[in-house]
Coordinates of C-alpha atoms and ligand atoms in Angstrom, one line a residue:
M900 CA -7.0 21.8 -23.1
E901 CA -6.2 19.6 -26.1
A902 CA -5.9 16.0 -25.1
E903 CA -2.6 14.1 -25.7
V904 CA -4.3 10.8 -25.6
V905 CA -7.9 9.4 -25.3
V906 CA -8.3 6.2 -23.4
R907 CA -11.5 4.2 -24.4
G908 CA -13.2 1.2 -22.8
G909 CA -16.4 -0.8 -23.0
H910 CA -17.0 0.2 -19.4
V911 CA -15.4 3.2 -17.7
L912 CA -15.7 2.8 -13.9
T913 CA -15.1 6.4 -12.8
M914 CA -15.6 5.9 -9.0
G915 CA -16.8 9.5 -9.1
P916 CA -20.1 11.3 -9.7
A917 CA -20.3 10.1 -13.3
G918 CA -20.6 6.5 -12.1
T919 CA -20.0 3.7 -14.7
I920 CA -20.1 4.8 -18.3
T921 CA -20.8 2.2 -21.0
D922 CA -18.6 2.7 -24.0
G923 CA -16.8 5.6 -22.3
A924 CA -13.5 7.5 -22.7
V925 CA -11.1 9.5 -20.7
A926 CA -9.0 12.3 -22.2
I927 CA -5.6 13.0 -20.8
G928 CA -3.6 16.2 -21.2
G929 CA -0.8 17.9 -19.2
G930 CA -0.7 15.0 -16.8
G931 CA -4.3 15.5 -15.8
I932 CA -7.8 14.3 -16.8
V933 CA -9.4 16.8 -19.3
A934 CA -12.6 15.0 -20.2
V935 CA -14.6 12.0 -19.1
G936 CA -17.8 10.8 -20.7
P937 CA -19.4 8.7 -23.5
A938 CA -16.7 7.8 -26.1
A939 CA -18.6 9.5 -28.9
E940 CA -18.6 12.8 -27.1
V941 CA -14.9 12.7 -25.9
L942 CA -13.7 11.6 -29.3
A943 CA -15.6 14.3 -31.0
A944 CA -14.2 16.9 -28.7
H945 CA -10.6 15.7 -29.1
P946 CA -10.4 14.5 -32.8
A947 CA -6.7 14.8 -33.1
A948 CA -5.7 12.8 -30.1
P949 CA -4.4 9.2 -30.5
V950 CA -6.9 6.7 -29.0
V951 CA -5.9 3.7 -26.8
G952 CA -8.5 1.0 -26.5
G953 CA -11.8 0.4 -28.1
D954 CA -15.4 -0.6 -27.3
E955 CA -14.2 -3.6 -25.2
G956 CA -12.2 -3.8 -21.9
I957 CA -12.6 -1.8 -18.7
V958 CA -11.0 1.5 -17.6
T959 CA -10.7 2.3 -13.9
P960 CA -8.8 4.8 -11.7
G961 CA -5.4 3.5 -10.8
F962 CA -5.5 1.5 -7.6
V963 CA -4.2 2.9 -4.3
N964 CA -2.2 0.3 -2.4
A965 CA -2.9 1.7 1.0
H966 CA -0.3 -0.2 3.0
T967 CA 2.9 -2.0 2.2
H968 CA 6.6 -2.3 3.2
L969 CA 9.1 -2.0 0.3
S970 CA 11.7 -2.9 2.9
E971 CA 10.5 -6.5 2.4
A972 CA 11.0 -6.5 -1.3
L973 CA 13.9 -8.9 -1.3
V974 CA 12.7 -11.4 1.3
P975 CA 9.4 -12.8 0.1
G976 CA 8.5 -16.5 0.4
M977 CA 9.8 -17.2 3.9
G978 CA 8.2 -17.8 7.3
E979 CA 4.7 -18.8 6.3
D980 CA 4.4 -20.9 9.5
M981 CA 4.9 -18.0 11.9
T982 CA 2.6 -15.6 13.7
L983 CA 3.2 -11.9 13.5
F984 CA 5.6 -11.5 16.4
E985 CA 7.7 -14.6 15.5
W986 CA 7.8 -13.4 11.9
G987 CA 8.8 -9.9 13.0
A988 CA 11.7 -11.2 15.0
R989 CA 12.9 -13.9 12.7
V990 CA 12.2 -12.6 9.2
V991 CA 11.8 -8.8 8.7
G992 CA 13.6 -7.8 11.9
R993 CA 16.7 -9.7 10.9
A994 CA 16.6 -8.4 7.3
G995 CA 16.0 -4.9 8.6
M996 CA 19.3 -4.9 10.5
H997 CA 21.3 -5.3 7.2
I998 CA 19.3 -3.8 4.4
T999 CA 21.1 -1.0 2.5
R1000 CA 19.9 2.0 0.6
E1001 CA 20.9 0.3 -2.7
M1002 CA 19.0 -2.9 -1.7
A1003 CA 16.1 -0.6 -1.0
R1004 CA 16.3 1.1 -4.4
V1005 CA 16.6 -2.2 -6.3
G1006 CA 13.9 -3.9 -4.3
T1007 CA 11.5 -1.0 -4.7
R1008 CA 12.0 -0.9 -8.5
L1009 CA 11.1 -4.6 -8.6
K1010 CA 8.0 -4.4 -6.4
A1011 CA 6.9 -1.1 -8.0
A1012 CA 6.8 -2.9 -11.3
E1013 CA 4.8 -5.7 -9.8
M1014 CA 2.3 -3.2 -8.4
L1015 CA 2.0 -1.3 -11.7
L1016 CA 1.4 -4.6 -13.6
S1017 CA -1.6 -5.2 -11.2
G1018 CA -3.0 -1.7 -11.7
V1019 CA -1.5 0.2 -8.8
T1020 CA -0.7 3.8 -9.4
T1021 CA -0.2 5.0 -5.8
V1022 CA 1.5 3.2 -3.0
N1023 CA 1.5 4.1 0.7
D1024 CA 4.8 2.6 2.0
M1025 CA 6.3 2.1 5.4
F1026 CA 10.0 1.2 5.1
C1027 CA 11.1 -0.7 8.3
H1028 CA 14.7 -1.2 9.2
T1029 CA 17.2 -0.7 12.0
N1030 CA 20.4 -0.4 9.9
M1031 CA 20.9 3.0 11.5
G1032 CA 23.1 5.6 9.9
T1033 CA 22.7 4.1 6.4
F1034 CA 19.4 6.0 5.7
A1035 CA 18.3 2.9 3.8
S1036 CA 14.7 4.1 3.7
L1037 CA 15.7 6.9 1.3
G1038 CA 16.3 4.1 -1.3
A1039 CA 12.5 3.6 -1.5
I1040 CA 12.1 7.1 -2.9
D1041 CA 15.0 6.5 -5.3
G1042 CA 13.2 3.4 -6.6
L1043 CA 9.8 4.9 -6.9
E1044 CA 11.1 7.9 -8.7
D1045 CA 13.1 5.7 -11.1
I1046 CA 9.9 3.8 -12.0
G1047 CA 7.5 6.7 -11.9
L1048 CA 5.0 5.3 -9.4
R1049 CA 3.2 7.8 -7.2
G1050 CA 3.8 7.2 -3.5
V1051 CA 3.8 8.2 0.1
V1052 CA 6.8 7.1 2.1
S1053 CA 7.5 6.7 5.8
F1054 CA 10.2 5.2 8.0
G1055 CA 8.6 2.6 10.3
A1056 CA 10.8 3.2 13.3
E1057 CA 10.9 0.6 16.1
D1058 CA 13.5 0.3 18.9
V1059 CA 12.2 -2.3 21.4
L1060 CA 13.9 -5.3 19.7
D1061 CA 16.9 -3.5 18.3
P1062 CA 17.7 -0.5 20.5
H1063 CA 19.5 2.6 19.1
P1064 CA 19.6 6.2 20.3
V1065 CA 16.3 8.1 19.8
A1066 CA 18.1 10.8 17.9
A1067 CA 19.1 8.3 15.2
F1068 CA 15.5 7.5 14.4
L1069 CA 14.4 11.2 14.4
E1070 CA 17.4 12.0 12.0
E1071 CA 16.1 9.4 9.5
H1072 CA 12.6 10.8 9.7
E1073 CA 14.0 14.2 8.8
A1074 CA 16.2 12.9 6.1
L1075 CA 13.4 11.0 4.4
A1076 CA 11.1 14.0 4.6
D1077 CA 13.8 16.2 3.0
H1078 CA 14.4 13.6 0.3
A1079 CA 10.6 13.3 -0.4
A1080 CA 10.3 17.1 -0.7
G1081 CA 12.6 17.0 -3.7
A1082 CA 10.7 14.1 -5.4
R1083 CA 8.3 14.5 -8.2
L1084 CA 5.5 12.2 -7.2
V1085 CA 6.4 11.0 -3.7
G1086 CA 4.9 12.5 -0.5
Y1087 CA 5.8 11.9 3.1
R1088 CA 4.3 10.7 6.4
M1089 CA 6.1 10.0 9.6
G1090 CA 6.3 6.3 10.4
V1091 CA 5.6 4.7 13.8
G1092 CA 6.2 1.0 13.1
T1093 CA 3.9 0.0 16.0
V1094 CA 3.1 1.7 19.2
L1095 CA 4.1 -1.4 21.1
G1096 CA 7.4 -1.7 19.2
Q1097 CA 8.6 1.7 20.3
T1098 CA 10.1 2.5 23.7
D1099 CA 8.2 5.3 25.5
P1100 CA 11.0 7.8 24.9
L1101 CA 11.0 7.2 21.1
L1102 CA 7.2 7.2 20.9
E1103 CA 7.0 10.5 22.9
A1104 CA 9.7 12.1 20.8
S1105 CA 8.1 10.9 17.6
V1106 CA 4.7 12.4 18.5
D1107 CA 6.4 15.7 19.5
L1108 CA 8.3 15.8 16.1
A1109 CA 5.1 15.0 14.1
R1110 CA 3.2 17.8 15.8
R1111 CA 6.0 20.3 15.4
R1112 CA 6.5 19.6 11.8
G1113 CA 2.8 19.1 10.9
W1114 CA 3.5 15.6 9.6
S1115 CA 0.8 13.0 9.1
V1116 CA 1.5 9.5 10.4
H1117 CA 1.5 6.0 9.0
T1118 CA 1.4 3.2 11.7
H1119 CA 0.0 -0.2 12.5
L1120 CA -2.8 -0.6 15.1
A1121 CA -4.4 -3.6 16.7
E1122 CA -3.1 -6.2 14.2
V1123 CA -2.9 -9.2 16.5
R1124 CA -4.4 -10.2 19.9
E1125 CA -0.9 -10.5 21.4
E1126 CA -0.5 -6.8 20.7
V1127 CA -3.5 -5.9 22.7
V1128 CA -2.6 -8.2 25.6
Q1129 CA 1.0 -6.9 25.8
A1130 CA -0.1 -3.3 25.6
R1131 CA -2.5 -3.8 28.5
L1132 CA 0.2 -5.5 30.6
R1133 CA 2.6 -2.5 29.8
W1134 CA 0.2 0.5 30.1
S1135 CA -3.1 -0.9 31.3
R1136 CA -4.4 0.4 27.9
D1137 CA -4.7 -1.2 24.5
T1138 CA -2.6 0.3 21.6
V1139 CA -5.5 2.4 20.3
E1140 CA -6.0 3.9 23.8
R1141 CA -2.2 4.3 24.2
A1142 CA -2.0 6.1 20.8
L1143 CA -4.7 8.5 22.0
D1144 CA -3.1 9.1 25.4
V1145 CA 0.3 9.9 23.9
G1146 CA -1.1 12.3 21.4
L1147 CA -0.4 10.2 18.3
L1148 CA -3.9 10.7 17.1
D1149 CA -3.7 14.5 17.2
V1150 CA -2.3 14.4 13.7
P1151 CA -3.8 12.7 10.6
V1152 CA -3.1 9.0 10.9
I1153 CA -3.5 6.0 8.5
A1154 CA -3.3 2.8 10.5
G1155 CA -2.7 -0.7 9.0
H1156 CA -5.1 -3.4 10.1
C1157 CA -7.3 -2.2 12.9
I1158 CA -8.4 -5.8 13.5
W1159 CA -8.5 -6.2 17.3
V1160 CA -10.6 -3.2 18.0
G1161 CA -13.6 -3.0 20.3
R1162 CA -16.5 -0.6 20.4
V1163 CA -14.5 2.0 22.4
D1164 CA -11.5 1.7 20.0
V1165 CA -13.7 2.2 16.9
G1166 CA -15.2 5.3 18.6
I1167 CA -11.8 6.7 19.3
L1168 CA -10.6 6.1 15.7
A1169 CA -13.7 7.7 14.3
D1170 CA -13.6 10.6 16.6
R1171 CA -9.9 11.3 15.8
G1172 CA -10.4 11.0 12.0
V1173 CA -8.1 8.0 11.8
A1174 CA -8.1 6.1 8.5
A1175 CA -7.6 2.3 8.2
A1176 CA -5.7 0.1 5.7
H1177 CA -7.2 -3.4 5.4
N1178 CA -4.7 -6.1 4.3
P1179 CA -6.6 -9.3 3.9
V1180 CA -3.9 -11.5 2.3
A1181 CA -1.4 -10.6 5.0
N1182 CA -4.0 -11.1 7.7
M1183 CA -4.7 -14.6 6.4
I1184 CA -1.1 -15.7 5.9
L1185 CA 0.0 -14.6 9.4
A1186 CA -3.4 -15.8 10.9
S1187 CA -3.8 -12.4 12.5
G1188 CA -7.6 -12.1 12.4
V1189 CA -10.4 -10.5 10.3
C1190 CA -10.8 -6.7 10.1
P1191 CA -14.3 -5.5 11.0
V1192 CA -14.5 -3.5 7.8
G1193 CA -18.2 -2.9 8.0
E1194 CA -18.1 -1.6 11.6
L1195 CA -15.2 0.7 10.7
Q1196 CA -17.0 2.0 7.7
G1197 CA -20.3 2.3 9.6
A1198 CA -18.5 4.6 12.0
G1199 CA -17.4 6.8 9.1
I1200 CA -13.7 5.6 9.0
P1201 CA -12.2 5.5 5.5
V1202 CA -10.9 2.0 4.8
G1203 CA -8.5 1.4 1.9
I1204 CA -7.0 -1.9 0.8
G1205 CA -3.3 -2.8 1.0
T1206 CA -1.2 -5.7 -0.1
D1207 CA 1.0 -5.3 3.0
G1208 CA 4.7 -6.1 2.6
A1209 CA 6.3 -8.6 0.3
A1210 CA 7.3 -10.8 3.3
S1211 CA 3.7 -11.1 4.6
N1212 CA 1.6 -11.4 1.5
D1213 CA 3.9 -12.4 -0.3
S1214 CA 3.1 -10.8 -3.6
Q1215 CA 2.3 -7.2 -4.4
N1216 CA -0.6 -8.2 -6.6
M1217 CA -3.3 -5.7 -5.8
L1218 CA -6.0 -7.5 -7.8
E1219 CA -5.5 -10.5 -5.5
A1220 CA -5.8 -8.2 -2.4
I1221 CA -9.1 -6.7 -3.7
K1222 CA -10.6 -10.1 -4.3
A1223 CA -9.4 -11.4 -1.0
A1224 CA -11.0 -8.4 0.8
A1225 CA -14.4 -9.3 -0.6
L1226 CA -14.0 -13.1 0.0
L1227 CA -12.7 -12.8 3.6
Q1228 CA -15.6 -10.6 4.8
K1229 CA -18.1 -12.9 3.0
V1230 CA -16.9 -16.1 4.6
H1231 CA -16.2 -14.5 8.0
R1232 CA -19.7 -13.1 8.2
L1233 CA -21.3 -16.0 6.4
D1234 CA -23.0 -13.3 4.3
P1235 CA -22.4 -12.9 0.6
R1236 CA -23.4 -9.3 0.9
A1237 CA -20.8 -8.5 3.5
L1238 CA -18.5 -6.8 1.1
T1239 CA -19.5 -6.5 -2.6
A1240 CA -17.4 -6.0 -5.7
P1241 CA -18.4 -2.4 -6.1
E1242 CA -17.5 -1.8 -2.5
A1243 CA -14.2 -3.5 -2.8
L1244 CA -13.3 -1.4 -5.9
R1245 CA -14.3 1.8 -4.1
M1246 CA -12.0 0.8 -1.2
A1247 CA -9.1 0.2 -3.7
T1248 CA -9.6 3.6 -5.4
I1249 CA -11.4 6.6 -4.0
E1250 CA -11.6 5.3 -0.4
G1251 CA -7.9 4.5 -0.4
A1252 CA -7.2 8.0 -1.7
R1253 CA -9.5 9.5 1.0
A1254 CA -7.7 7.5 3.6
L1255 CA -4.4 9.1 2.5
G1256 CA -6.0 12.6 2.2
L1257 CA -5.3 12.5 -1.6
D1258 CA -8.9 12.3 -2.8
D1259 CA -8.7 15.8 -4.2
R1260 CA -6.1 14.6 -6.7
I1261 CA -6.5 10.9 -7.3
G1262 CA -8.9 7.9 -6.7
S1263 CA -11.6 8.7 -9.3
L1264 CA -11.8 9.6 -13.0
E1265 CA -12.9 13.3 -12.8
V1266 CA -11.9 16.3 -14.8
G1267 CA -9.2 18.2 -12.9
K1268 CA -7.7 15.1 -11.2
R1269 CA -4.3 13.7 -12.0
A1270 CA -4.4 11.2 -14.8
D1271 CA -3.8 7.9 -12.9
L1272 CA -5.7 5.2 -14.7
V1273 CA -5.7 1.6 -15.8
R1274 CA -7.0 0.0 -19.0
F1275 CA -7.9 -3.7 -18.7
H1276 CA -8.0 -5.2 -22.2
G1277 CA -10.8 -7.4 -23.3
R1278 CA -8.7 -9.9 -25.4
G1279 CA -7.9 -12.4 -22.6
I1280 CA -9.8 -15.0 -20.7
G1281 CA -10.3 -12.7 -17.6
L1282 CA -12.6 -10.2 -19.4
A1283 CA -13.7 -12.3 -22.3
T1284 CA -17.4 -12.0 -21.3
V1285 CA -18.4 -9.0 -19.3
H1286 CA -21.9 -9.0 -17.8
D1287 CA -21.1 -6.9 -14.7
P1288 CA -17.8 -5.0 -15.0
C1289 CA -17.3 -4.6 -11.2
Q1290 CA -17.8 -8.3 -10.5
Q1291 CA -15.7 -9.2 -13.5
L1292 CA -12.8 -7.1 -12.4
V1293 CA -12.9 -8.3 -8.8
Y1294 CA -13.4 -12.0 -9.3
C1295 CA -12.1 -12.7 -12.8
A1296 CA -9.3 -10.3 -13.7
S1297 CA -5.6 -10.9 -13.2
P1298 CA -2.5 -8.9 -14.0
A1299 CA -2.6 -10.6 -17.4
D1300 CA -5.6 -8.5 -18.2
V1301 CA -3.8 -5.2 -17.4
S1302 CA -3.0 -3.5 -20.7
D1303 CA -2.1 0.1 -20.0
V1304 CA -1.3 2.1 -16.9
W1305 CA -0.8 5.9 -16.7
V1306 CA 0.6 7.7 -13.7
D1307 CA 0.3 11.5 -13.8
G1308 CA -0.5 11.1 -17.5
R1309 CA 2.7 9.2 -18.2
A1310 CA 2.2 5.7 -19.8
L1311 CA 4.3 3.4 -17.6
V1312 CA 2.6 0.1 -18.9
R1313 CA 1.8 -0.3 -22.6
D1314 CA 0.1 -3.3 -24.1
G1315 CA 0.8 -5.4 -20.9
A1316 CA 4.5 -4.6 -20.6
L1317 CA 6.5 -2.0 -18.7
A1318 CA 7.1 0.9 -21.1
E1319 CA 10.2 2.4 -19.8
V1320 CA 12.3 -0.4 -18.2
R1321 CA 12.8 -4.0 -18.9
L1322 CA 11.3 -6.4 -16.4
S1323 CA 14.0 -8.9 -17.0
D1324 CA 16.6 -6.3 -15.9
L1325 CA 14.7 -5.6 -12.7
V1326 CA 14.5 -9.3 -11.9
A1327 CA 18.2 -10.0 -12.7
G1328 CA 19.3 -7.0 -10.7
S1329 CA 17.4 -8.0 -7.6
R1330 CA 18.7 -11.6 -7.3
P1331 CA 22.3 -11.0 -6.1
L1332 CA 21.2 -8.3 -3.6
A1333 CA 18.5 -10.7 -2.2
D1334 CA 21.1 -13.4 -1.8
E1335 CA 23.5 -10.9 -0.2
L1336 CA 20.8 -9.7 2.3
V1337 CA 19.8 -13.2 3.3
T1338 CA 23.5 -14.1 3.9
R1339 CA 24.3 -10.9 5.8
A1340 CA 21.3 -11.3 8.0
G1341 CA 22.0 -15.0 8.7
M1342 CA 18.6 -16.0 7.4
Q1343 CA 19.8 -19.1 5.5
D1344 CA 17.9 -21.3 7.9
L1345 CA 14.7 -19.9 6.3
S1346 CA 15.8 -20.5 2.8
C1347 CA 15.5 -23.9 1.2
R1348 CA 18.6 -23.1 -0.9
A1349 CA 20.7 -23.5 2.2
R1350 CA 18.8 -26.6 3.5
P1351 CA 19.5 -30.2 2.5
S1352 CA 16.6 -31.5 0.6
Ligands
ZN1729 ZN1 2.3 -3.7 7.6

């Protein structure tokens, strides 16, 4: 196939069998990758195609943000002094009772832009709310489709703190799945907010629905110690064991966190083919703990990297999450080899894709895969001197170094700016809805705008 564009870089990190190519190029055609190799060869094979980039900069597969909550897009920057359960009740739980589908669409557009500008091309989202009957989670698909980001959506149902009929949650799972079926680049998983956050009737009905419909699941597991303790008090089992007992692990599962897991839990997760999403920044801000990444990987569990939601990170800057993933393991283990830059980049690309069961389509630069890729320019401070491209990207690069981003062959970022929408419009559009949400939810006590200085 004739290429529509050739993307060239001083280093092409394919994350695939071709490894790292010095002065390499990737040819894009029909939304897919049609050639990868040394620049001289790719340019010679596609002489008519326009070329983006040169013999400087770095080209990588688009990052896979393995876990976030677009439901938190409008409430960042609050509650930094809370642990997970306090934060759940006082920040996201309150906002989730009042968020609307339009707030979801507008917030998703804003955060999708932030992700794109840090190199993300696929996001695995769990939209959490209890404003039942509004089908607010469908707004996440509307926003992703507006912006053009690839995604997997789920509705993170929980009914312990804010009870509603079980049927209302199942109805939203079905509606979100139907809406995703009509989307161009958005897939679906069934969401289970947390095992502990669901009543037994909702959890059992959700498992039954996922099995009958053949749905994969997105959940959280073993995020904080309180979760393990409360689960043992409730079922005499921790949440991993409870998930196994109730049949939740009978379908493909990606689970956020997997921090408070013992040897038995790791064995269960590996045996059931569960994938993990590691969210180092959120784990640090909520003081949740440190994911045993090496132990999970050693057991054969795919581990991706996520930002987690905009209320527990609080940015959606994937480059920051990748750097934090490496740093947190190093300092926790007191071992600078605990998680290296190449390993962190693999987790953010091909391992994240594998965790989502999408590695046949995305996650590496290989002929036949979809054209999701990022070009980091070499004009700025971040990549001014490149001795080792992996270390340079993980420890030195920032969104200011992101030049161009393609999703499914479509250029959504060009020369460092959004190509199809104005960032200033996204920002201006989000502010009134963020204020409205905070007011409706009665969260002014958490906002300095309502507090006397
Ligand atoms: Zn989460």
